[in-house]
XYZ file of C-alpha atoms in Angstrom:
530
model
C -8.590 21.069 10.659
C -9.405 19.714 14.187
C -11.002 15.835 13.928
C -11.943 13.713 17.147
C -9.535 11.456 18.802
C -12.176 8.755 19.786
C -12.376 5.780 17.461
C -15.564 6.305 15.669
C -17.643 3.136 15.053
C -18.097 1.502 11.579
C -21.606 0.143 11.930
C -22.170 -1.325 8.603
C -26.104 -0.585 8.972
C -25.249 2.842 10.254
C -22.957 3.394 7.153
C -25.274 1.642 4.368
C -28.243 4.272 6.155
C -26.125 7.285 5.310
C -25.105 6.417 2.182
C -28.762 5.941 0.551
C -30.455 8.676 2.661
C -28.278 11.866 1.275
C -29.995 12.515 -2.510
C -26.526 13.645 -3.631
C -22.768 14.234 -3.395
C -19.864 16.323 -4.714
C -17.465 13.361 -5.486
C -18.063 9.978 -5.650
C -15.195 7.691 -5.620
C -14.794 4.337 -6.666
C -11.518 2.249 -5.745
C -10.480 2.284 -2.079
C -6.594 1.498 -2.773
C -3.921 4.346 -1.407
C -5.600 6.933 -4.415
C -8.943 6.864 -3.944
C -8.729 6.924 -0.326
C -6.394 10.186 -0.642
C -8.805 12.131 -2.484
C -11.808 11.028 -0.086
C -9.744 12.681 2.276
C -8.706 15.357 0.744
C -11.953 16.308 -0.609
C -13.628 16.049 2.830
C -11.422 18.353 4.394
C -11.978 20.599 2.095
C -15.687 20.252 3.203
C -17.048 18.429 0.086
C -19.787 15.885 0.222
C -17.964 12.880 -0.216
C -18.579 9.059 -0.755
C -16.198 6.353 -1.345
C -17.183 2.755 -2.405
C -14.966 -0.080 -2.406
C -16.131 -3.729 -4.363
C -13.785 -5.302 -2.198
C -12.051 -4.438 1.047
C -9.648 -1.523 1.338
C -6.275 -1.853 -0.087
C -7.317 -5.683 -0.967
C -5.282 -4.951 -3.940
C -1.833 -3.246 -5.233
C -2.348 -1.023 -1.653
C -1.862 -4.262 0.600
C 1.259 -5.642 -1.933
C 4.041 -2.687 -1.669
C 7.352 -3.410 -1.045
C 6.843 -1.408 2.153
C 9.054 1.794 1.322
C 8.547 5.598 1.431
C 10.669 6.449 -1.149
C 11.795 8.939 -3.443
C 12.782 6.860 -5.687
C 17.159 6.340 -6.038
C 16.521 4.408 -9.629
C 13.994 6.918 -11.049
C 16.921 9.426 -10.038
C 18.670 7.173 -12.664
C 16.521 7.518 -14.961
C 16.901 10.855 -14.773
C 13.351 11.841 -13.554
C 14.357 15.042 -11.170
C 10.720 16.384 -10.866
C 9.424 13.009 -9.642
C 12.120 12.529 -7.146
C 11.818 15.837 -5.709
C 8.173 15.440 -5.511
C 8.419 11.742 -3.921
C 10.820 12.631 -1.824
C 8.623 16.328 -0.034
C 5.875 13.346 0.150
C 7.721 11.478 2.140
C 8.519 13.672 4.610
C 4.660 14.627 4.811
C 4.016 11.137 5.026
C 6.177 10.361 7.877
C 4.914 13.620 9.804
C 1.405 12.894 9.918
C 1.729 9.077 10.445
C 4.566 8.601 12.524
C 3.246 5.397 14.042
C 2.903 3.927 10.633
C 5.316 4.653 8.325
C 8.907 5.973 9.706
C 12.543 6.257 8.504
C 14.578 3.711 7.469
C 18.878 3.546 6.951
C 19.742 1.256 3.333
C 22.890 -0.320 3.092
C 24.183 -1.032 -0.889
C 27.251 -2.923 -0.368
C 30.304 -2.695 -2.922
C 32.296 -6.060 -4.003
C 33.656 -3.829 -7.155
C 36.079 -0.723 -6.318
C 34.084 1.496 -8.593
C 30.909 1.106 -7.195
C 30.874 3.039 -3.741
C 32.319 6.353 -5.720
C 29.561 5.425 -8.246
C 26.559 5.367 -6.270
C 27.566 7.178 -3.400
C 27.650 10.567 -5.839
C 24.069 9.365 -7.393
C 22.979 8.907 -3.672
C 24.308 12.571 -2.486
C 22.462 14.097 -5.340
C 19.196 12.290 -3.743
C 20.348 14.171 -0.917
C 20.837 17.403 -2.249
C 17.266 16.939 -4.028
C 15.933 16.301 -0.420
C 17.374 19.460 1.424
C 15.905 19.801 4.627
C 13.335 17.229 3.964
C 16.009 14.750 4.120
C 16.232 11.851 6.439
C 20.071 11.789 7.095
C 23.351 11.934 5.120
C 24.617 9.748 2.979
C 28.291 8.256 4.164
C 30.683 5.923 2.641
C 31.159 3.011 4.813
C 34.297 0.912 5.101
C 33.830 -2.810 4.809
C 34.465 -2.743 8.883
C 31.406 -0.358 9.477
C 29.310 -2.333 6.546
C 29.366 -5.293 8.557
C 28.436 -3.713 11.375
C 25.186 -2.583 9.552
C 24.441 -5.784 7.943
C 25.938 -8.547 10.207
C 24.471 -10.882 7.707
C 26.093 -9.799 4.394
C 28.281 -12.250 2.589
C 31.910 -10.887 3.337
C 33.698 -12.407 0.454
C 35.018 -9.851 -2.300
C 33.055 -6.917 0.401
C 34.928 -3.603 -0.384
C 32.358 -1.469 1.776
C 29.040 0.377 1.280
C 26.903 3.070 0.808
C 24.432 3.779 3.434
C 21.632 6.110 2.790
C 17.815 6.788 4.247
C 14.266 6.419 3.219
C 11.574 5.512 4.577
C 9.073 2.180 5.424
C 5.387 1.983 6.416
C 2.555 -0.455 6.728
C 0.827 -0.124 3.905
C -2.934 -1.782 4.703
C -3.045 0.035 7.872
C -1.861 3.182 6.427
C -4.863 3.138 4.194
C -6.845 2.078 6.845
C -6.533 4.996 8.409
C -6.877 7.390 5.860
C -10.045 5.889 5.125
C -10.876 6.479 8.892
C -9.429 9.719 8.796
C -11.769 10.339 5.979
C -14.564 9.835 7.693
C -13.852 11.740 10.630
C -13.863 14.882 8.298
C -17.404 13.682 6.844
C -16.440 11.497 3.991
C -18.970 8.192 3.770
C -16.444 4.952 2.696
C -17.355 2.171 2.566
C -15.975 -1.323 1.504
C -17.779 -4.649 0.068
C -20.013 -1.712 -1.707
C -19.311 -2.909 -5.617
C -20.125 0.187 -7.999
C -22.227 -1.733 -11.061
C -22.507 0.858 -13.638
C -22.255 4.713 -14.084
C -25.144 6.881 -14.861
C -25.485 8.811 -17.610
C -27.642 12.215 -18.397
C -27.347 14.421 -21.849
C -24.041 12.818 -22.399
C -22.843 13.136 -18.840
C -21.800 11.215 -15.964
C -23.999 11.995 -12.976
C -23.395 9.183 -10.710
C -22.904 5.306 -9.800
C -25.516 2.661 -9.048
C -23.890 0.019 -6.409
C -24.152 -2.928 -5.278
C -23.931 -4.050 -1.739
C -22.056 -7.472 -1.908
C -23.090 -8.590 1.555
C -26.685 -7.888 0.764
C -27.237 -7.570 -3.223
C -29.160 -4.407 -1.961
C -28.550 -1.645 -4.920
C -28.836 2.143 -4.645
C -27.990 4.814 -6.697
C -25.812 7.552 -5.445
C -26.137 10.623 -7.647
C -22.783 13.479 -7.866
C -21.515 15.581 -11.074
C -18.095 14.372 -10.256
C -17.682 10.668 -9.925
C -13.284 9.303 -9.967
C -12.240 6.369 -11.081
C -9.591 5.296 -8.829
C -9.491 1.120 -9.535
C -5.927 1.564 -9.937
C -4.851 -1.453 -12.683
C -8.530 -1.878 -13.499
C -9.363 1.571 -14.532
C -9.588 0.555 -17.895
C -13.267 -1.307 -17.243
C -14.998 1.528 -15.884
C -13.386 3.548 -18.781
C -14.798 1.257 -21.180
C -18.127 1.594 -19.349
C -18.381 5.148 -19.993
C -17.083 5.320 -23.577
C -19.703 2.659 -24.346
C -22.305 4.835 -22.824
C -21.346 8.012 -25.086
C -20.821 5.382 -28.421
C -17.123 6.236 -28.126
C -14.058 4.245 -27.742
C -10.951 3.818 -26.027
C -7.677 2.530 -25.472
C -6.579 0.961 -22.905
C -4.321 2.811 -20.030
C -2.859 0.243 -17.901
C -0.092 -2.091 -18.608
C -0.145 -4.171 -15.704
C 3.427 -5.357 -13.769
C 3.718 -8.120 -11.650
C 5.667 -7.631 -8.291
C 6.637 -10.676 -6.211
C 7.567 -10.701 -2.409
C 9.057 -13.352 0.160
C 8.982 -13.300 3.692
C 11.999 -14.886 5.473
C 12.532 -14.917 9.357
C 14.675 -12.262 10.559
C 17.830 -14.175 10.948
C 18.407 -13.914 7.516
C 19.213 -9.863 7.680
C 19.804 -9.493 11.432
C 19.861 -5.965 11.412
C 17.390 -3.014 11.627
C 19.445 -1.623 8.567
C 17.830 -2.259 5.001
C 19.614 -3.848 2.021
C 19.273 -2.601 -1.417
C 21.249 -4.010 -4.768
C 20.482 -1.554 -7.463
C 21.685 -3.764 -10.487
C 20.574 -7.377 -10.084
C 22.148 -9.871 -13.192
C 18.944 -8.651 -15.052
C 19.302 -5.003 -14.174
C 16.468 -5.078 -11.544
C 16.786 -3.947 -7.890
C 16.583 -5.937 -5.254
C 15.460 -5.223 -1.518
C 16.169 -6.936 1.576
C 13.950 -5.181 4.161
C 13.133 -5.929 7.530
C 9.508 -5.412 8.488
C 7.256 -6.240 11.510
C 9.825 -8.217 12.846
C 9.997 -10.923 9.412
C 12.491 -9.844 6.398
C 10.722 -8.855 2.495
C 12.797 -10.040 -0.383
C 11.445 -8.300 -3.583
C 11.121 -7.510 -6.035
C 10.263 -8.562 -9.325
C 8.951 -6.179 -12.281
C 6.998 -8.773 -14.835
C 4.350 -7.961 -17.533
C 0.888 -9.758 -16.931
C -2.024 -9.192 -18.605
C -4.435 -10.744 -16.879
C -6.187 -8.903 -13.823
C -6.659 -11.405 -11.537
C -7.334 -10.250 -7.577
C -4.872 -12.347 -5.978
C -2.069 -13.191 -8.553
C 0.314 -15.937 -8.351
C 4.475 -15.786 -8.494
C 5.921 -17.641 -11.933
C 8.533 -19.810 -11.076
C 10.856 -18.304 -12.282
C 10.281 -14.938 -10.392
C 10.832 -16.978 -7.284
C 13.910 -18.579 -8.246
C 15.398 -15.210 -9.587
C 14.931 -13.647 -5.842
C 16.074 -16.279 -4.083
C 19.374 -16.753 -6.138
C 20.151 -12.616 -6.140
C 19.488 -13.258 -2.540
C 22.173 -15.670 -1.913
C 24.636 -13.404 -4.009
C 24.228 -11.297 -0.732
C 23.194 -12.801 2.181
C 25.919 -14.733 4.000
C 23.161 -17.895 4.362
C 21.104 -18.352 1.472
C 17.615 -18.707 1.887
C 16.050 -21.885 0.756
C 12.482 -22.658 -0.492
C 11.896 -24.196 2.671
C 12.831 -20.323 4.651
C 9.545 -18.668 2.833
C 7.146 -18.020 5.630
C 4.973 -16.134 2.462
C 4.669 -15.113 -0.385
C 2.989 -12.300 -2.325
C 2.401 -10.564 -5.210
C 1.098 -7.085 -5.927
C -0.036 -5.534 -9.485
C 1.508 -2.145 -10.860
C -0.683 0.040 -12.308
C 1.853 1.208 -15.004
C 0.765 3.800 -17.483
C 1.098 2.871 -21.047
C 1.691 5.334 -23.630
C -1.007 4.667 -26.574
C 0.968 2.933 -29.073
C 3.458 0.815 -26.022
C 2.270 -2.868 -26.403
C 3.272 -2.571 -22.275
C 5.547 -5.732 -22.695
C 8.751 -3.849 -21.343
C 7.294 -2.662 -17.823
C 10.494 -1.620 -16.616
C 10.277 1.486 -19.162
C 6.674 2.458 -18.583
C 6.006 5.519 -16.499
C 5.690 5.215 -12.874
C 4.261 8.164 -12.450
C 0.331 9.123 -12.304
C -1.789 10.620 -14.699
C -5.445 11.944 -14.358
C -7.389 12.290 -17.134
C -11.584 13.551 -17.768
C -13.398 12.128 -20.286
C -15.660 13.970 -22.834
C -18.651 13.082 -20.541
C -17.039 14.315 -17.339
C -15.103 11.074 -15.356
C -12.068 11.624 -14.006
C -9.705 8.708 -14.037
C -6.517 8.383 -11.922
C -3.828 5.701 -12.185
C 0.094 5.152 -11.869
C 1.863 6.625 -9.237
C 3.407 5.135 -5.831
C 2.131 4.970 -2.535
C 4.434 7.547 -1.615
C 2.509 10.190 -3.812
C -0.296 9.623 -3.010
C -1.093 12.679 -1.351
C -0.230 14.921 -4.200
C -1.877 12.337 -6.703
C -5.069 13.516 -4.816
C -4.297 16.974 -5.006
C -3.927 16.585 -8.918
C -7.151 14.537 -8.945
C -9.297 17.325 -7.650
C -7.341 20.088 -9.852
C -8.761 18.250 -13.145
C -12.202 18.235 -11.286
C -12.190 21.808 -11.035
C -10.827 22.545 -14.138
C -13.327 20.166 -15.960
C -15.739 22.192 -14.099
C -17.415 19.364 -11.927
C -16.288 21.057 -8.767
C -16.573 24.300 -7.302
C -12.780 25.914 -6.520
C -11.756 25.706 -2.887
C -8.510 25.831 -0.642
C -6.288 23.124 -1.400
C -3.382 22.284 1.263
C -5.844 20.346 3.691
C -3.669 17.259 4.261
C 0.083 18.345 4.229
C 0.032 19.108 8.094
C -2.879 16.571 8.982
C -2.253 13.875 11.435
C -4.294 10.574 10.664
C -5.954 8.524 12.772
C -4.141 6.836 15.915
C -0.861 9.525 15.307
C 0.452 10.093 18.797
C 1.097 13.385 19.815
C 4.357 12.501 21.495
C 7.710 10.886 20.370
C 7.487 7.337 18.824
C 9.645 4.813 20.417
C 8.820 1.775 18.469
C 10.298 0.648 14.834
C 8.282 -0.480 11.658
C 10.966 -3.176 11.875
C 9.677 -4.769 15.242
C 7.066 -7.391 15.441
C 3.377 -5.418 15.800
C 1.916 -5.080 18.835
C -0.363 -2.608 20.826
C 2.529 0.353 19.332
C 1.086 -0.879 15.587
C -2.900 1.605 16.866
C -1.053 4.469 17.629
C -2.889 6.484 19.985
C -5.574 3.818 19.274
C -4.444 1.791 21.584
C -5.795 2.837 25.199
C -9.327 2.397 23.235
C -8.590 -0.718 22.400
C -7.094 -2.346 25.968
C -10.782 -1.595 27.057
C -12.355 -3.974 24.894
C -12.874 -7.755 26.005
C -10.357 -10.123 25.577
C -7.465 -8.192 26.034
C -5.378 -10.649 27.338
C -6.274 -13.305 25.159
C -3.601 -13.710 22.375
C -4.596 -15.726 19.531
C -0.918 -15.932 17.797
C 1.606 -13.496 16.500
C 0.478 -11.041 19.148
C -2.959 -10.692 18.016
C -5.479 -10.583 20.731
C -9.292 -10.755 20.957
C -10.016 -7.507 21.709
C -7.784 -6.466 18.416
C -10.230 -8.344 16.532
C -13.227 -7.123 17.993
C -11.710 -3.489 17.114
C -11.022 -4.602 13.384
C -14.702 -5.071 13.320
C -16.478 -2.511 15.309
C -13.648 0.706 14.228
C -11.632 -0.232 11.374
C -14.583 -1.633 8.726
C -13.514 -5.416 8.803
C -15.929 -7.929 7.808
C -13.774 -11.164 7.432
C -11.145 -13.446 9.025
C -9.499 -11.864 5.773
C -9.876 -8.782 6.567
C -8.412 -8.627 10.425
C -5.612 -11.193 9.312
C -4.279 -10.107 6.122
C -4.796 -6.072 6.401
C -5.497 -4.977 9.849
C -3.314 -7.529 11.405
C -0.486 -8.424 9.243
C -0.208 -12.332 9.751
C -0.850 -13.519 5.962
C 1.780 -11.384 4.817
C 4.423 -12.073 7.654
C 3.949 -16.005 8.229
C 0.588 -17.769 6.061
C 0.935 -20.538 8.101
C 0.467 -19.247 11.485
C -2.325 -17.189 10.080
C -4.215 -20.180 8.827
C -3.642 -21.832 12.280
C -5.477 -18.625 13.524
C -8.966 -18.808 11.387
C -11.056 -20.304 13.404
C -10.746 -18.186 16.366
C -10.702 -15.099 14.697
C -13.887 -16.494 12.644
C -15.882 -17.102 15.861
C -15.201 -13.455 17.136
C -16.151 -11.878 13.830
C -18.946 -14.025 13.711
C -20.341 -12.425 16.937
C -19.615 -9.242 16.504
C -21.390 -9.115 12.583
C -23.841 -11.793 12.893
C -22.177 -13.127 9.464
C -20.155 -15.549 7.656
C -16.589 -14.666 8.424
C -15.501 -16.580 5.234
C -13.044 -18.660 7.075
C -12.863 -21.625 4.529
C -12.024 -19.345 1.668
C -8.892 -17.387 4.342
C -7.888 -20.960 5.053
C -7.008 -21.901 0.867
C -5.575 -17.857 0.418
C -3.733 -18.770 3.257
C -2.437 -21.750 1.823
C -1.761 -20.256 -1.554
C 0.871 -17.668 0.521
C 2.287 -20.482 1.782
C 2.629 -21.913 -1.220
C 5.752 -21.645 -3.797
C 5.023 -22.467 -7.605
C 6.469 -26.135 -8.506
């Protein structure tokens, strides 16, 4: 499939037109996290009329919070889960083909202060290897504690035997669903965020669309399809409820939500382009030390919470356990004081019906689809780096509930997304972002005004004019937490950059940018819990 390689424009008006004049659709999605936007592109390029609306903005939720890694997975390979490494780890490679300027290969280090553990791990790690065959990224070697150090400069050297050093693979997650959801609509898909689906219809029994809301507006329309997905991720469970309310049946709930908390250091702290990954923490949990867009992510933490709230807060105690496994590590500790951010992403973990969900670290990370008696199709679980084949299996269970028509699957594993160059990339996913962070984007974007006006952190005004007028932005949110990554990489700076960023989108939509409520998120990042 053949799609256009000028940025198409993201007119709200335009898009809100479209959406209300067709009578009908094939698929309707709801949820525009790393699922829902896979099957809207999926489905489109299979040449079904799609439409994808999103309460929020895209990836707002767990899609914006990953750790950052394309991954197969080295503790589900523990866990003895062969089919869902080998799976993750084909995905991977597809990933990193078709967005090369977006997610790319990475080299971990797991450094050995015990004799037994480089033998240990280093066999569990050339197994991941052997799963990978010629989808692999590199061999696994055993490093010396010479060659260790010259990976991870930074590592503490006391008691260091030597290492491990292995590849995955890293990506930007809110731009990566960015553009799918541009790809999307390149093949004919209609997404849209800040489009809030209020309630499914029902006819004989069966779903036959969504009425929506638009939160901008309070406009509401009804969009009608025989196959509507429910692809909230961690809040599947409402729209279930909806439905089985609607038929006078009930449910139980799917999702046992797990709390995952990240810090942002400066990049002194790992000065390396090499990864660092602990599998066993003193608890048993992994943790990462990851350099990213030019900052370092310590992570992460794997807590129950059941509460769904859209931008959850670290415990204490989370905090403290990351920074003290840190200094275990890290030849200078990081301090409170070192956080330039912090954030925290939900899991949508699947529950099995009679799991309380208390014990997240056993739940299921992978995805599961199910169709209700009335015909919706809900998706949760999974990873990021799935997310592909998670759309695949979506639209399987739509044709075999008989909601849509069989056609030619295989669409997206050779299909480059939006702003993939066709040549060699030369930039890392560990370097600040900068004009390399559009891809082949970024000749469009060098023609817009204020191109040589940098607001901060290499953000200029003609990047935030292109947020708005190609990549759906609507808010000083929305350019500086997911199409520019300055919330995420330093809160501080980012609230420093509001105002500017609100006049710009204030031209260019004619709207409230919502700059006082970017300001207190902002201040919340920057924030660690007394």
């Amino acid at each position: 499939m053949t799609l256009s390689t000028t940025p198409s424009p993201t007119l709200r008006a335009d898009l809100l037109e479209r959406l209300a004049s067709s009578p009908s659709y094939d698929l309707v999605i709801v949820g525009g996290g790393a699922t829902g936007l896979g099957v809207a592109l999926d489905a489109a390029a299979r040449g079904f009329r799609v439409a994808l609306v999103e309460a929020f903005d895209f990836a707002k939720g767990t899609s914006s919070r990953a750790t950052k890694l394309v991954h197969g997975g080295v503790r589900y390979l523990a866990q003895g889960n062969i089919a869902l490494v080998r799976e993750a780890l084909h995905e991977r490679t597809t990933l990193l083909h078709n967005a090369p300027h977006l997610a790319q290969p990475l080299p971990f280090v797991m450094p050995s202060y015990h004799c037994w553990e480089t033998p240990f791990y280093g066999i569990g790690l050339k197994m991941y290897d052997a799963l990978a065959g010629k989808a692999g990224l590199g061999a696994t070697e055993f490093l010396g504690r010479g060659r260790t150090l010259e990976c991870l400069p930074s590592v503490r050297q006391e008691g260091l035997k030597g290492s491990v050093k292995y590849w995955d693979g890293q990506f930007d997650d809110a731009r990566l669903a960015l553009a799918l959801a541009r790809t999307a609509a390149r093949a004919g898909a209609i997404v849209l965020n800040y489009m809030e689906a209020t309630s499914l219809i029902h006819e004989n029994g069966r779903v036959a669309g969504v009425v929506c809301r638009d939160t901008e507006s309070g406009q509401s329309m009804t969009l009608r399809s025989r196959c509507v997905v429910n692809a909230t991720g961690v809040w599947v469970d409402a729209l279930r409820e909806q439905d089985a309310q609607a038929t006078g049946r009930a449910v139980s709930a799917l999702v046992a939500p797990s709390q995952g908390v990240h810090l942002v250091v400066d990049r002194e702290f790992l000065a390396s382009d090499h990864a660092l990954m602990v599998p066993k923490t003193a608890d048993g949990r992994v943790l990462f030390a990851v350099p990213w867009l030019g900052k370092v992510i310590l992570g992460t933490t794997d807590t129950p919470r059941h509460d769904l709230a859209r931008e959850p807060t670290p415990f204490p105690d989370e905090v403290a356990f990351i920074l003290s496994e840190s200094a275990r590590y890290l030849r200078r500790a990081p301090l409170p004081a070192d956080v330039r951010s912090v954030w925290v992403g939900l899991r949508p973990l699947v529950k099995p019906q009679d799991e309380n969900g208390d014990n997240t670290k056993s739940l299921s990370r992978e995805h599961t689809v199910l169709a209700s008696r009335s015909g919706l199709v809900t998706v949760t679980g999974g990873k990021w780096t799935t997310y592909r084949a998670m759309a695949e299996d979506v639209l399987q269970k739509c044709v075999e509930s008989g909601l849509l028509a069989r056609r030619q699957g295989g669409a997206t594993n050779d299909l480059p997304l939006v702003g993939a160059p066709a040549g060699r990339v030369v930039h890392r996913m560990c370097d600040a972002p900068g004009w390399h962070s559009y891809g082949s984007d970024a000749a469009f974007v060098r023609q817009l005004p204020g191109v040589a006006a940098e607001l901060d952190m290499g953000l200029t005004e003609a990047m935030v004019r292109f947020a708005v007028r190609n990549e759906y932005a609507r808010t000083v949110e929305d350019v500086l937490a997911r199409r520019w990554r300055a919330l995420f990489l330093d809160a501080r700076r980012a609230q420093g950059m509001a105002a500017r960023v609100a006049e710009i989108v204030a031209q260019e939509t004619g709207r409230d940018p919502q700059q006082a409520a970017f300001e207190q998120l902002a201040q919340q990042y920057a924030t660690l819990p007394a």
